[in-house]
Amino acid sequence: MRLPDPAEQKLIARCKAGERSAFDELIRQYEKRVYNLAYRLSASYDDAGDITVDTFMRVYQAIGLFRGDANFSTWLFRIVTNVYLDRRKKTRNKVTVSLEEVIELEESTVSRQVESDTPGPEEEAETNERNSALDSAIMTLPDYQRLMVLLYHTEGLSYEEIAEALSLPIGTVKSRLNRARLLLRERLQARRELF
Amino acid sequence: MVTMQCEKIGEQFSAIVEGSLDAAMKLKVEEHLQSCTSCTSQLAELRKLWSMLDELPELSAPAGLHGDIMRSLDAAMNDARPQGGLIERLKAVFASNPRAVLAGAAAIVLLAIAPMFARNSTEASLSILPSAPTTSDVHYSASAIWLQRQTGQVQVTILAPAGQTGVANVKVDLIQNLPDSVYTSVNSVVTNVIPGQLRVVRLTGANTDDLLHYAIMVSTINRAGKSLQSTTVPILTTAVRPAP
Ligand SMILES: [Zn+2]
């Protein structure tokens, strides 16, 4: 478990006091991570924006009750998850797309928005293609598996933190994550040439 | 060839990559890998996948996102000023014990949450009105009764506040209080309320073994579907009708 950051604790205390500028700062610190998680959960830029806004609204409503015994990011990602799952419940009839379709649909958009460290053009194209294939494969995972993969790998949460964020026993988190990784590997078999 | 043993080894793949296996298991795995090309190549692919996942780049947030969040925040901060934050009111409901409240009241009481001006106060007050809403209370009066154990169905009776002249659209939410004081809407329904008439709606989805963690929120909504004002009430558990 990471130690709480004193600067962040101070910022949260100011948020609890209802200081607008403190919220402004807290939101700036986390909006990109929330947006990324929301995008990779929802597979939609529009939904990702809405989920991000809703998440920070819930943060605003509930910040007074954040006790600080959990990491703020763990608590925040728990809220993102709830917001996403609530929305998901409302649009349950949404058609699921196959991996191939997702790749075709998403490839260009994903690679266009990715921030890169400016390698050579060919290398960049290859990396982008690989990452967008990976992104698309992640999006085909079942909700909970996808969530865990994202929290662990892209958000860098520990098994303990994921267990806390999702109210699951740590053994369950570990075994589900293992299954998710194996499933992901399997789904990427179709795009083997990229690896 | 994929065998039963391969499946067992597969369960350990993540632990192998992380190096968190105990010595005995490690020996078993190494032995298997020496004779199984399928597991060996799967494991190599998993290692590759693992580092790709860790290095997946961040997308940049859209330019207008911060402004969108701040606009919603400003609207929420303005809404909160006259009537106390939603969360304080929710907290008040969950802090009150519906059973205790009911002990002193005959049959059904209509509850209303007193408006709270001290937004950061952790103390919340709950006032019980004997029947009809008072003129000073802008909120809806509502009572929520748990009806059915099997379906977790809750019946909510809503009465328009004094001063409401026309038909109003209201949203009724079944709210669940999760750990860490995260509140989530389990189920909701939109209905209309006519002055002088009781409106009854039913919502399902409450865990009836854990009713103290649920409440009902009744909000007025405008044409765009935005919640304007809300009343939150606990679920009264004495009017329980257990499943036959
Ligand atoms: Zn094997």
CSV table of C-alpha atoms and ligand atoms in Angstrom, one decimal:
chain,number,residue,atom,x,y,z
A,1,MET,CA,0.0,0.0,0.0
A,2,ARG,CA,1.4,3.4,-1.0
A,3,LEU,CA,1.8,6.0,1.7
A,4,PRO,CA,-0.6,9.0,1.5
A,5,ASP,CA,1.0,12.0,0.0
A,6,PRO,CA,0.9,14.9,2.4
A,7,ALA,CA,0.5,17.5,-0.3
A,8,GLU,CA,-2.5,15.6,-1.6
A,9,GLN,CA,-4.0,15.3,1.9
A,10,LYS,CA,-3.8,19.1,2.2
A,11,LEU,CA,-5.4,19.5,-1.2
A,12,ILE,CA,-8.2,17.1,-0.2
A,13,ALA,CA,-8.7,19.0,3.1
A,14,ARG,CA,-9.2,22.2,1.1
A,15,CYS,CA,-11.7,20.4,-1.2
A,16,LYS,CA,-13.6,19.2,1.9
A,17,ALA,CA,-13.9,22.9,3.0
A,18,GLY,CA,-15.6,23.5,-0.3
A,19,GLU,CA,-12.7,25.5,-1.9
A,20,ARG,CA,-13.3,25.7,-5.6
A,21,SER,CA,-9.7,26.3,-6.6
A,22,ALA,CA,-8.7,23.1,-4.7
A,23,PHE,CA,-11.2,21.1,-6.7
A,24,ASP,CA,-9.9,22.7,-9.8
A,25,GLU,CA,-6.4,21.5,-8.9
A,26,LEU,CA,-7.5,18.0,-7.9
A,27,ILE,CA,-9.5,17.6,-11.1
A,28,ARG,CA,-6.5,18.8,-13.2
A,29,GLN,CA,-4.3,16.1,-11.5
A,30,TYR,CA,-6.7,13.3,-12.2
A,31,GLU,CA,-8.9,14.1,-15.2
A,32,LYS,CA,-6.5,12.5,-17.7
A,33,ARG,CA,-6.3,9.2,-15.8
A,34,VAL,CA,-10.0,9.1,-15.2
A,35,TYR,CA,-10.6,9.9,-18.9
A,36,ASN,CA,-8.2,7.2,-20.0
A,37,LEU,CA,-9.8,4.6,-17.8
A,38,ALA,CA,-13.3,5.7,-18.8
A,39,TYR,CA,-12.4,5.5,-22.5
A,40,ARG,CA,-10.9,2.0,-22.2
A,41,LEU,CA,-13.9,0.9,-20.2
A,42,SER,CA,-16.6,2.3,-22.4
A,43,ALA,CA,-14.8,2.1,-25.8
A,44,SER,CA,-16.4,5.5,-26.7
A,45,TYR,CA,-14.9,9.0,-26.6
A,46,ASP,CA,-18.3,10.5,-25.9
A,47,ASP,CA,-19.1,8.2,-23.1
A,48,ALA,CA,-15.6,8.7,-21.7
A,49,GLY,CA,-16.2,12.4,-21.5
A,50,ASP,CA,-19.5,12.0,-19.8
A,51,ILE,CA,-18.2,9.4,-17.3
A,52,THR,CA,-15.3,11.7,-16.4
A,53,VAL,CA,-17.7,14.6,-15.7
A,54,ASP,CA,-20.1,12.4,-13.7
A,55,THR,CA,-17.2,10.9,-11.7
A,56,PHE,CA,-15.9,14.3,-10.6
A,57,MET,CA,-19.5,15.3,-9.7
A,58,ARG,CA,-19.7,12.3,-7.4
A,59,VAL,CA,-16.3,13.2,-6.0
A,60,TYR,CA,-17.6,16.6,-5.2
A,61,GLN,CA,-20.7,15.2,-3.5
A,62,ALA,CA,-18.8,12.6,-1.5
A,63,ILE,CA,-15.5,14.2,-0.7
A,64,GLY,CA,-16.6,15.1,2.8
A,65,LEU,CA,-16.9,11.5,3.5
A,66,PHE,CA,-13.6,10.4,2.1
A,67,ARG,CA,-11.8,9.3,5.3
A,68,GLY,CA,-8.3,9.1,3.9
A,69,ASP,CA,-7.7,5.6,5.1
A,70,ALA,CA,-7.7,4.4,1.5
A,71,ASN,CA,-5.6,6.0,-1.2
A,72,PHE,CA,-7.5,8.8,-3.0
A,73,SER,CA,-6.8,7.2,-6.4
A,74,THR,CA,-8.2,3.9,-5.2
A,75,TRP,CA,-11.3,5.7,-4.0
A,76,LEU,CA,-11.5,7.7,-7.2
A,77,PHE,CA,-11.3,4.6,-9.4
A,78,ARG,CA,-14.0,3.0,-7.4
A,79,ILE,CA,-16.2,5.9,-8.3
A,80,VAL,CA,-15.3,5.7,-12.0
A,81,THR,CA,-16.2,2.0,-11.9
A,82,ASN,CA,-19.5,2.7,-10.2
A,83,VAL,CA,-20.3,5.5,-12.7
A,84,TYR,CA,-19.4,3.2,-15.6
A,85,LEU,CA,-21.4,0.2,-14.3
A,86,ASP,CA,-24.4,2.4,-13.6
A,87,ARG,CA,-24.4,3.7,-17.1
A,88,ARG,CA,-23.8,0.2,-18.5
A,89,LYS,CA,-26.9,-1.1,-16.7
A,90,LYS,CA,-29.0,1.5,-18.4
A,91,THR,CA,-27.7,0.6,-21.9
A,92,ARG,CA,-27.5,-3.1,-21.4
A,93,ASN,CA,-28.9,-3.9,-24.8
A,94,LYS,CA,-25.9,-2.4,-26.5
A,95,VAL,CA,-24.7,-4.7,-29.3
A,96,THR,CA,-21.3,-6.2,-28.7
A,97,VAL,CA,-18.9,-6.0,-31.6
A,98,SER,CA,-16.4,-8.7,-32.6
A,99,LEU,CA,-12.7,-8.1,-32.2
A,100,GLU,CA,-12.1,-7.7,-35.9
A,101,GLU,CA,-14.8,-5.1,-36.2
A,102,VAL,CA,-13.5,-3.2,-33.3
A,103,ILE,CA,-10.0,-3.2,-34.7
A,104,GLU,CA,-11.3,-1.8,-38.0
A,105,LEU,CA,-13.4,0.8,-36.4
A,106,GLU,CA,-11.0,1.9,-33.7
A,107,GLU,CA,-7.6,1.6,-35.3
A,108,SER,CA,-7.2,5.0,-36.9
A,109,THR,CA,-8.9,6.9,-34.1
A,110,VAL,CA,-6.9,5.3,-31.3
A,111,SER,CA,-3.5,5.7,-33.0
A,112,ARG,CA,-4.3,9.3,-33.9
A,113,GLN,CA,-4.9,10.4,-30.4
A,114,VAL,CA,-2.0,8.5,-28.8
A,115,GLU,CA,0.8,10.7,-27.4
A,116,SER,CA,4.1,9.3,-28.5
A,117,ASP,CA,7.8,9.9,-27.8
A,118,THR,CA,8.4,10.7,-31.5
A,119,PRO,CA,10.3,7.6,-32.7
A,120,GLY,CA,11.0,7.1,-36.4
A,121,PRO,CA,7.8,7.1,-38.6
A,122,GLU,CA,7.9,3.4,-39.4
A,123,GLU,CA,8.6,2.3,-35.9
A,124,GLU,CA,5.9,4.6,-34.7
A,125,ALA,CA,3.3,3.2,-37.1
A,126,GLU,CA,4.1,-0.3,-35.9
A,127,THR,CA,3.9,0.6,-32.3
A,128,ASN,CA,0.6,2.4,-32.8
A,129,GLU,CA,-0.9,-0.5,-34.7
A,130,ARG,CA,0.2,-2.9,-32.0
A,131,ASN,CA,-1.2,-0.7,-29.2
A,132,SER,CA,-4.5,-0.2,-31.0
A,133,ALA,CA,-4.8,-3.9,-31.5
A,134,LEU,CA,-4.1,-4.4,-27.8
A,135,ASP,CA,-6.6,-1.6,-26.9
A,136,SER,CA,-9.2,-3.3,-29.1
A,137,ALA,CA,-8.6,-6.7,-27.5
A,138,ILE,CA,-8.9,-5.2,-24.1
A,139,MET,CA,-12.3,-3.8,-25.1
A,140,THR,CA,-13.6,-7.3,-25.9
A,141,LEU,CA,-12.9,-8.6,-22.4
A,142,PRO,CA,-15.9,-8.9,-20.0
A,143,ASP,CA,-16.5,-5.8,-17.9
A,144,TYR,CA,-14.9,-7.0,-14.7
A,145,GLN,CA,-11.9,-8.5,-16.4
A,146,ARG,CA,-11.3,-5.4,-18.4
A,147,LEU,CA,-11.6,-3.3,-15.3
A,148,MET,CA,-9.0,-5.3,-13.5
A,149,VAL,CA,-6.6,-5.3,-16.4
A,150,LEU,CA,-6.8,-1.5,-16.6
A,151,LEU,CA,-6.5,-0.9,-12.9
A,152,TYR,CA,-3.5,-3.1,-12.7
A,153,HIS,CA,-1.6,-2.4,-15.8
A,154,THR,CA,-2.5,1.1,-17.0
A,155,GLU,CA,-3.4,2.7,-13.6
A,156,GLY,CA,-0.7,0.8,-11.7
A,157,LEU,CA,-2.8,-0.2,-8.7
A,158,SER,CA,-1.6,-3.1,-6.6
A,159,TYR,CA,-3.6,-6.3,-6.1
A,160,GLU,CA,-4.5,-5.0,-2.6
A,161,GLU,CA,-5.8,-1.7,-4.0
A,162,ILE,CA,-7.9,-3.4,-6.7
A,163,ALA,CA,-9.3,-5.7,-4.0
A,164,GLU,CA,-10.3,-2.6,-2.0
A,165,ALA,CA,-11.6,-0.6,-4.9
A,166,LEU,CA,-13.9,-3.5,-6.1
A,167,SER,CA,-14.7,-5.0,-2.7
A,168,LEU,CA,-13.3,-8.4,-3.7
A,169,PRO,CA,-11.0,-10.8,-1.9
A,170,ILE,CA,-7.5,-10.5,-3.0
A,171,GLY,CA,-7.4,-14.2,-4.1
A,172,THR,CA,-10.3,-13.5,-6.5
A,173,VAL,CA,-8.6,-10.5,-7.9
A,174,LYS,CA,-5.4,-12.5,-8.6
A,175,SER,CA,-7.2,-15.4,-10.2
A,176,ARG,CA,-9.5,-13.3,-12.3
A,177,LEU,CA,-6.6,-11.2,-13.5
A,178,ASN,CA,-4.7,-14.3,-14.5
A,179,ARG,CA,-7.7,-15.5,-16.5
A,180,ALA,CA,-8.1,-12.1,-18.1
A,181,ARG,CA,-4.4,-12.0,-19.2
A,182,LEU,CA,-4.7,-15.5,-20.7
A,183,LEU,CA,-7.9,-14.6,-22.5
A,184,LEU,CA,-6.3,-11.4,-23.8
A,185,ARG,CA,-3.3,-13.4,-25.1
A,186,GLU,CA,-5.8,-15.8,-26.8
A,187,ARG,CA,-7.7,-12.9,-28.4
A,188,LEU,CA,-4.5,-11.4,-29.8
A,189,GLN,CA,-3.6,-14.7,-31.6
A,190,ALA,CA,-5.5,-13.3,-34.6
A,191,ARG,CA,-3.1,-10.4,-34.8
A,192,ARG,CA,0.0,-12.4,-34.1
A,193,GLU,CA,2.0,-10.8,-36.9
A,194,LEU,CA,2.2,-7.6,-34.8
A,195,PHE,CA,4.1,-9.1,-31.9
B,1,MET,CA,-0.5,-31.5,-26.2
B,2,VAL,CA,-2.6,-29.6,-23.6
B,3,THR,CA,-3.1,-31.7,-20.5
B,4,MET,CA,-4.8,-31.3,-17.2
B,5,GLN,CA,-1.4,-30.4,-15.9
B,6,CYS,CA,-1.2,-27.6,-18.4
B,7,GLU,CA,-4.4,-26.1,-17.0
B,8,LYS,CA,-3.0,-26.2,-13.5
B,9,ILE,CA,0.3,-24.5,-14.7
B,10,GLY,CA,-1.8,-21.9,-16.6
B,11,GLU,CA,-3.4,-20.8,-13.3
B,12,GLN,CA,0.1,-20.0,-12.1
B,13,PHE,CA,1.2,-18.0,-15.2
B,14,SER,CA,0.8,-14.6,-13.6
B,15,ALA,CA,2.6,-15.6,-10.5
B,16,ILE,CA,5.4,-17.0,-12.6
B,17,VAL,CA,5.9,-13.7,-14.5
B,18,GLU,CA,5.8,-11.8,-11.2
B,19,GLY,CA,8.2,-14.3,-9.5
B,20,SER,CA,5.9,-14.8,-6.6
B,21,LEU,CA,5.8,-18.6,-6.6
B,22,ASP,CA,6.9,-20.5,-3.5
B,23,ALA,CA,9.9,-22.8,-4.0
B,24,ALA,CA,7.9,-26.1,-4.2
B,25,MET,CA,5.5,-24.7,-6.8
B,26,LYS,CA,8.4,-23.2,-8.7
B,27,LEU,CA,10.1,-26.5,-9.0
B,28,LYS,CA,6.9,-28.2,-10.3
B,29,VAL,CA,6.4,-25.5,-12.9
B,30,GLU,CA,10.0,-25.6,-14.1
B,31,GLU,CA,9.8,-29.3,-14.5
B,32,HIS,CA,6.6,-29.0,-16.6
B,33,LEU,CA,7.9,-26.3,-18.8
B,34,GLN,CA,11.0,-28.4,-19.7
B,35,SER,CA,8.7,-31.0,-21.3
B,36,CYS,CA,5.8,-28.8,-22.6
B,37,THR,CA,6.4,-26.5,-25.6
B,38,SER,CA,2.8,-25.3,-25.5
B,39,CYS,CA,3.1,-23.8,-22.0
B,40,THR,CA,6.5,-22.5,-22.7
B,41,SER,CA,5.4,-20.5,-25.7
B,42,GLN,CA,2.2,-19.3,-24.0
B,43,LEU,CA,4.3,-18.1,-21.1
B,44,ALA,CA,6.7,-16.2,-23.4
B,45,GLU,CA,3.7,-14.6,-25.1
B,46,LEU,CA,2.3,-13.6,-21.7
B,47,ARG,CA,5.5,-11.9,-20.7
B,48,LYS,CA,5.4,-9.9,-23.9
B,49,LEU,CA,1.8,-9.0,-23.4
B,50,TRP,CA,2.5,-8.0,-19.8
B,51,SER,CA,5.1,-5.4,-20.8
B,52,MET,CA,2.9,-4.2,-23.6
B,53,LEU,CA,0.1,-3.6,-21.2
B,54,ASP,CA,2.3,-1.8,-18.8
B,55,GLU,CA,3.5,0.5,-21.6
B,56,LEU,CA,0.2,1.2,-23.1
B,57,PRO,CA,0.3,4.9,-23.8
B,58,GLU,CA,-2.1,7.4,-22.3
B,59,LEU,CA,-4.6,9.2,-24.5
B,60,SER,CA,-4.7,12.9,-24.2
B,61,ALA,CA,-7.9,14.2,-22.7
B,62,PRO,CA,-10.1,16.3,-25.1
B,63,ALA,CA,-9.4,20.1,-24.9
B,64,GLY,CA,-12.8,21.0,-23.6
B,65,LEU,CA,-12.9,18.3,-20.9
B,66,HIS,CA,-11.6,20.4,-18.0
B,67,GLY,CA,-14.1,23.2,-18.8
B,68,ASP,CA,-17.0,20.7,-18.9
B,69,ILE,CA,-16.1,19.3,-15.5
B,70,MET,CA,-15.7,22.8,-14.0
B,71,ARG,CA,-19.0,24.0,-15.4
B,72,SER,CA,-20.8,21.0,-13.8
B,73,LEU,CA,-18.9,21.6,-10.6
B,74,ASP,CA,-20.0,25.3,-10.5
B,75,ALA,CA,-23.6,24.3,-11.1
B,76,ALA,CA,-23.4,21.8,-8.3
B,77,MET,CA,-21.8,24.3,-6.0
B,78,ASN,CA,-24.6,26.8,-6.7
B,79,ASP,CA,-27.3,24.2,-6.2
B,80,ALA,CA,-25.8,23.1,-2.9
B,81,ARG,CA,-25.8,26.5,-1.3
B,82,PRO,CA,-29.4,27.1,-0.5
B,83,GLN,CA,-30.3,23.6,0.6
B,84,GLY,CA,-27.2,21.8,1.8
B,85,GLY,CA,-25.2,19.2,-0.2
B,86,LEU,CA,-26.9,16.1,-1.4
B,87,ILE,CA,-24.4,14.0,0.4
B,88,GLU,CA,-25.2,15.6,3.8
B,89,ARG,CA,-28.8,14.8,3.3
B,90,LEU,CA,-28.1,11.2,2.2
B,91,LYS,CA,-25.8,10.9,5.2
B,92,ALA,CA,-28.6,12.1,7.5
B,93,VAL,CA,-30.9,9.4,6.1
B,94,PHE,CA,-28.4,6.7,6.6
B,95,ALA,CA,-27.4,8.0,10.0
B,96,SER,CA,-31.0,7.9,11.2
B,97,ASN,CA,-32.4,4.5,12.1
B,98,PRO,CA,-35.7,4.0,10.4
B,99,ARG,CA,-36.8,1.5,13.0
B,100,ALA,CA,-36.2,3.8,15.8
B,101,VAL,CA,-38.0,6.6,13.9
B,102,LEU,CA,-41.0,4.4,13.4
B,103,ALA,CA,-41.2,3.2,17.0
B,104,GLY,CA,-42.7,6.6,18.0
B,105,ALA,CA,-45.0,7.1,15.1
B,106,ALA,CA,-48.3,5.6,14.3
B,107,ALA,CA,-48.7,3.9,10.9
B,108,ILE,CA,-47.1,5.8,8.1
B,109,VAL,CA,-45.4,9.1,8.7
B,110,LEU,CA,-44.3,11.5,6.1
B,111,LEU,CA,-40.7,12.4,6.5
B,112,ALA,CA,-38.9,15.5,5.3
B,113,ILE,CA,-35.3,16.4,5.7
B,114,ALA,CA,-34.8,19.8,7.2
B,115,PRO,CA,-32.7,22.0,4.9
B,116,MET,CA,-29.2,22.3,6.2
B,117,PHE,CA,-27.2,25.4,5.7
B,118,ALA,CA,-24.0,24.3,7.4
B,119,ARG,CA,-22.6,22.3,4.4
B,120,ASN,CA,-19.6,20.9,6.1
B,121,SER,CA,-21.2,20.0,9.3
B,122,THR,CA,-21.0,16.3,10.0
B,123,GLU,CA,-24.1,16.6,12.2
B,124,ALA,CA,-27.3,16.3,10.3
B,125,SER,CA,-30.8,16.8,11.6
B,126,LEU,CA,-33.9,14.9,10.6
B,127,SER,CA,-37.3,16.4,11.2
B,128,ILE,CA,-40.4,14.3,11.2
B,129,LEU,CA,-43.5,16.0,10.0
B,130,PRO,CA,-46.8,14.5,11.2
B,131,SER,CA,-48.6,14.4,7.9
B,132,ALA,CA,-48.8,17.0,5.1
B,133,PRO,CA,-45.8,19.1,4.0
B,134,THR,CA,-45.5,22.5,5.4
B,135,THR,CA,-45.5,25.6,3.2
B,136,SER,CA,-41.9,26.4,4.0
B,137,ASP,CA,-40.7,23.0,2.7
B,138,VAL,CA,-40.0,23.0,-1.0
B,139,HIS,CA,-39.3,19.3,-1.0
B,140,TYR,CA,-41.6,16.5,-1.8
B,141,SER,CA,-43.0,14.5,1.0
B,142,ALA,CA,-42.4,10.8,0.5
B,143,SER,CA,-42.6,7.6,2.4
B,144,ALA,CA,-41.0,4.4,1.3
B,145,ILE,CA,-42.2,1.0,2.4
B,146,TRP,CA,-40.5,-2.3,1.7
B,147,LEU,CA,-43.1,-4.5,0.2
B,148,GLN,CA,-41.6,-7.8,-0.9
B,149,ARG,CA,-38.7,-9.8,0.3
B,150,GLN,CA,-38.2,-11.9,-2.8
B,151,THR,CA,-38.1,-9.0,-5.3
B,152,GLY,CA,-36.7,-6.4,-2.9
B,153,GLN,CA,-39.6,-4.2,-4.0
B,154,VAL,CA,-40.1,-0.9,-2.3
B,155,GLN,CA,-43.3,1.1,-2.6
B,156,VAL,CA,-42.9,4.9,-2.5
B,157,THR,CA,-45.8,7.3,-1.9
B,158,ILE,CA,-45.2,10.9,-3.0
B,159,LEU,CA,-47.1,14.0,-2.3
B,160,ALA,CA,-46.6,17.3,-4.0
B,161,PRO,CA,-45.3,20.1,-1.8
B,162,ALA,CA,-47.7,22.9,-1.0
B,163,GLY,CA,-47.2,25.7,-3.5
B,164,GLN,CA,-46.9,23.3,-6.5
B,165,THR,CA,-49.6,24.4,-8.9
B,166,GLY,CA,-49.2,22.3,-12.1
B,167,VAL,CA,-48.0,18.7,-12.8
B,168,ALA,CA,-44.3,18.2,-12.0
B,169,ASN,CA,-42.0,15.5,-13.3
B,170,VAL,CA,-40.1,13.7,-10.6
B,171,LYS,CA,-37.5,11.1,-10.6
B,172,VAL,CA,-37.5,8.4,-7.9
B,173,ASP,CA,-34.2,6.7,-7.2
B,174,LEU,CA,-33.5,3.7,-5.0
B,175,ILE,CA,-30.1,4.7,-3.5
B,176,GLN,CA,-27.6,2.3,-2.1
B,177,ASN,CA,-25.0,3.4,0.4
B,178,LEU,CA,-21.8,1.5,-0.5
B,179,PRO,CA,-18.7,1.3,1.7
B,180,ASP,CA,-16.6,4.5,1.7
B,181,SER,CA,-19.8,6.4,1.6
B,182,VAL,CA,-20.2,6.1,-2.1
B,183,TYR,CA,-23.9,6.4,-3.0
B,184,THR,CA,-25.2,4.7,-6.1
B,185,SER,CA,-28.6,4.6,-7.8
B,186,VAL,CA,-29.7,1.0,-8.0
B,187,ASN,CA,-32.9,1.7,-9.9
B,188,SER,CA,-35.0,4.7,-10.8
B,189,VAL,CA,-38.3,5.6,-12.3
B,190,VAL,CA,-39.6,8.9,-13.7
B,191,THR,CA,-43.2,9.8,-13.0
B,192,ASN,CA,-45.4,12.9,-12.6
B,193,VAL,CA,-47.0,14.3,-9.5
B,194,ILE,CA,-50.2,16.2,-9.4
B,195,PRO,CA,-51.0,18.6,-6.6
B,196,GLY,CA,-53.4,17.1,-4.1
B,197,GLN,CA,-53.0,13.5,-5.3
B,198,LEU,CA,-50.8,10.8,-3.9
B,199,ARG,CA,-48.5,9.1,-6.4
B,200,VAL,CA,-47.4,5.6,-5.7
B,201,VAL,CA,-44.5,4.0,-7.5
B,202,ARG,CA,-42.6,0.7,-7.0
B,203,LEU,CA,-38.9,0.1,-7.4
B,204,THR,CA,-37.2,-3.3,-7.2
B,205,GLY,CA,-33.6,-4.2,-6.5
B,206,ALA,CA,-33.0,-3.6,-2.8
B,207,ASN,CA,-31.3,-6.2,-0.8
B,208,THR,CA,-33.9,-6.9,1.8
B,209,ASP,CA,-31.4,-8.3,4.3
B,210,ASP,CA,-29.6,-5.0,4.3
B,211,LEU,CA,-32.3,-2.4,4.1
B,212,LEU,CA,-30.5,0.1,6.3
B,213,HIS,CA,-28.1,0.7,3.4
B,214,TYR,CA,-30.9,1.9,1.1
B,215,ALA,CA,-32.9,5.0,0.8
B,216,ILE,CA,-35.3,6.7,-1.6
B,217,MET,CA,-34.5,9.9,-3.3
B,218,VAL,CA,-37.3,11.9,-4.9
B,219,SER,CA,-36.1,14.7,-7.2
B,220,THR,CA,-37.8,17.3,-9.3
B,221,ILE,CA,-36.5,17.2,-12.9
B,222,ASN,CA,-36.7,19.9,-15.5
B,223,ARG,CA,-37.4,19.3,-19.2
B,224,ALA,CA,-33.8,18.4,-19.9
B,225,GLY,CA,-33.9,15.7,-17.3
B,226,LYS,CA,-31.7,17.5,-14.9
B,227,SER,CA,-32.4,17.0,-11.2
B,228,LEU,CA,-33.3,20.3,-9.5
B,229,GLN,CA,-34.2,19.6,-5.9
B,230,SER,CA,-34.4,16.4,-4.0
B,231,THR,CA,-35.8,14.8,-0.8
B,232,THR,CA,-34.3,11.7,0.6
B,233,VAL,CA,-36.1,9.3,2.9
B,234,PRO,CA,-35.2,6.1,4.6
B,235,ILE,CA,-37.1,2.9,3.9
B,236,LEU,CA,-39.6,2.1,6.6
B,237,THR,CA,-39.3,-1.5,7.5
B,238,THR,CA,-42.3,-2.1,9.7
B,239,ALA,CA,-44.8,-2.3,6.9
B,240,VAL,CA,-43.0,-5.4,5.7
B,241,ARG,CA,-45.0,-8.0,3.9
B,242,PRO,CA,-42.8,-11.1,3.9
B,243,ALA,CA,-43.0,-13.6,1.0
B,244,PRO,CA,-45.7,-16.3,1.7
C,1,ZN,ZN,1.8,-27.6,-20.6
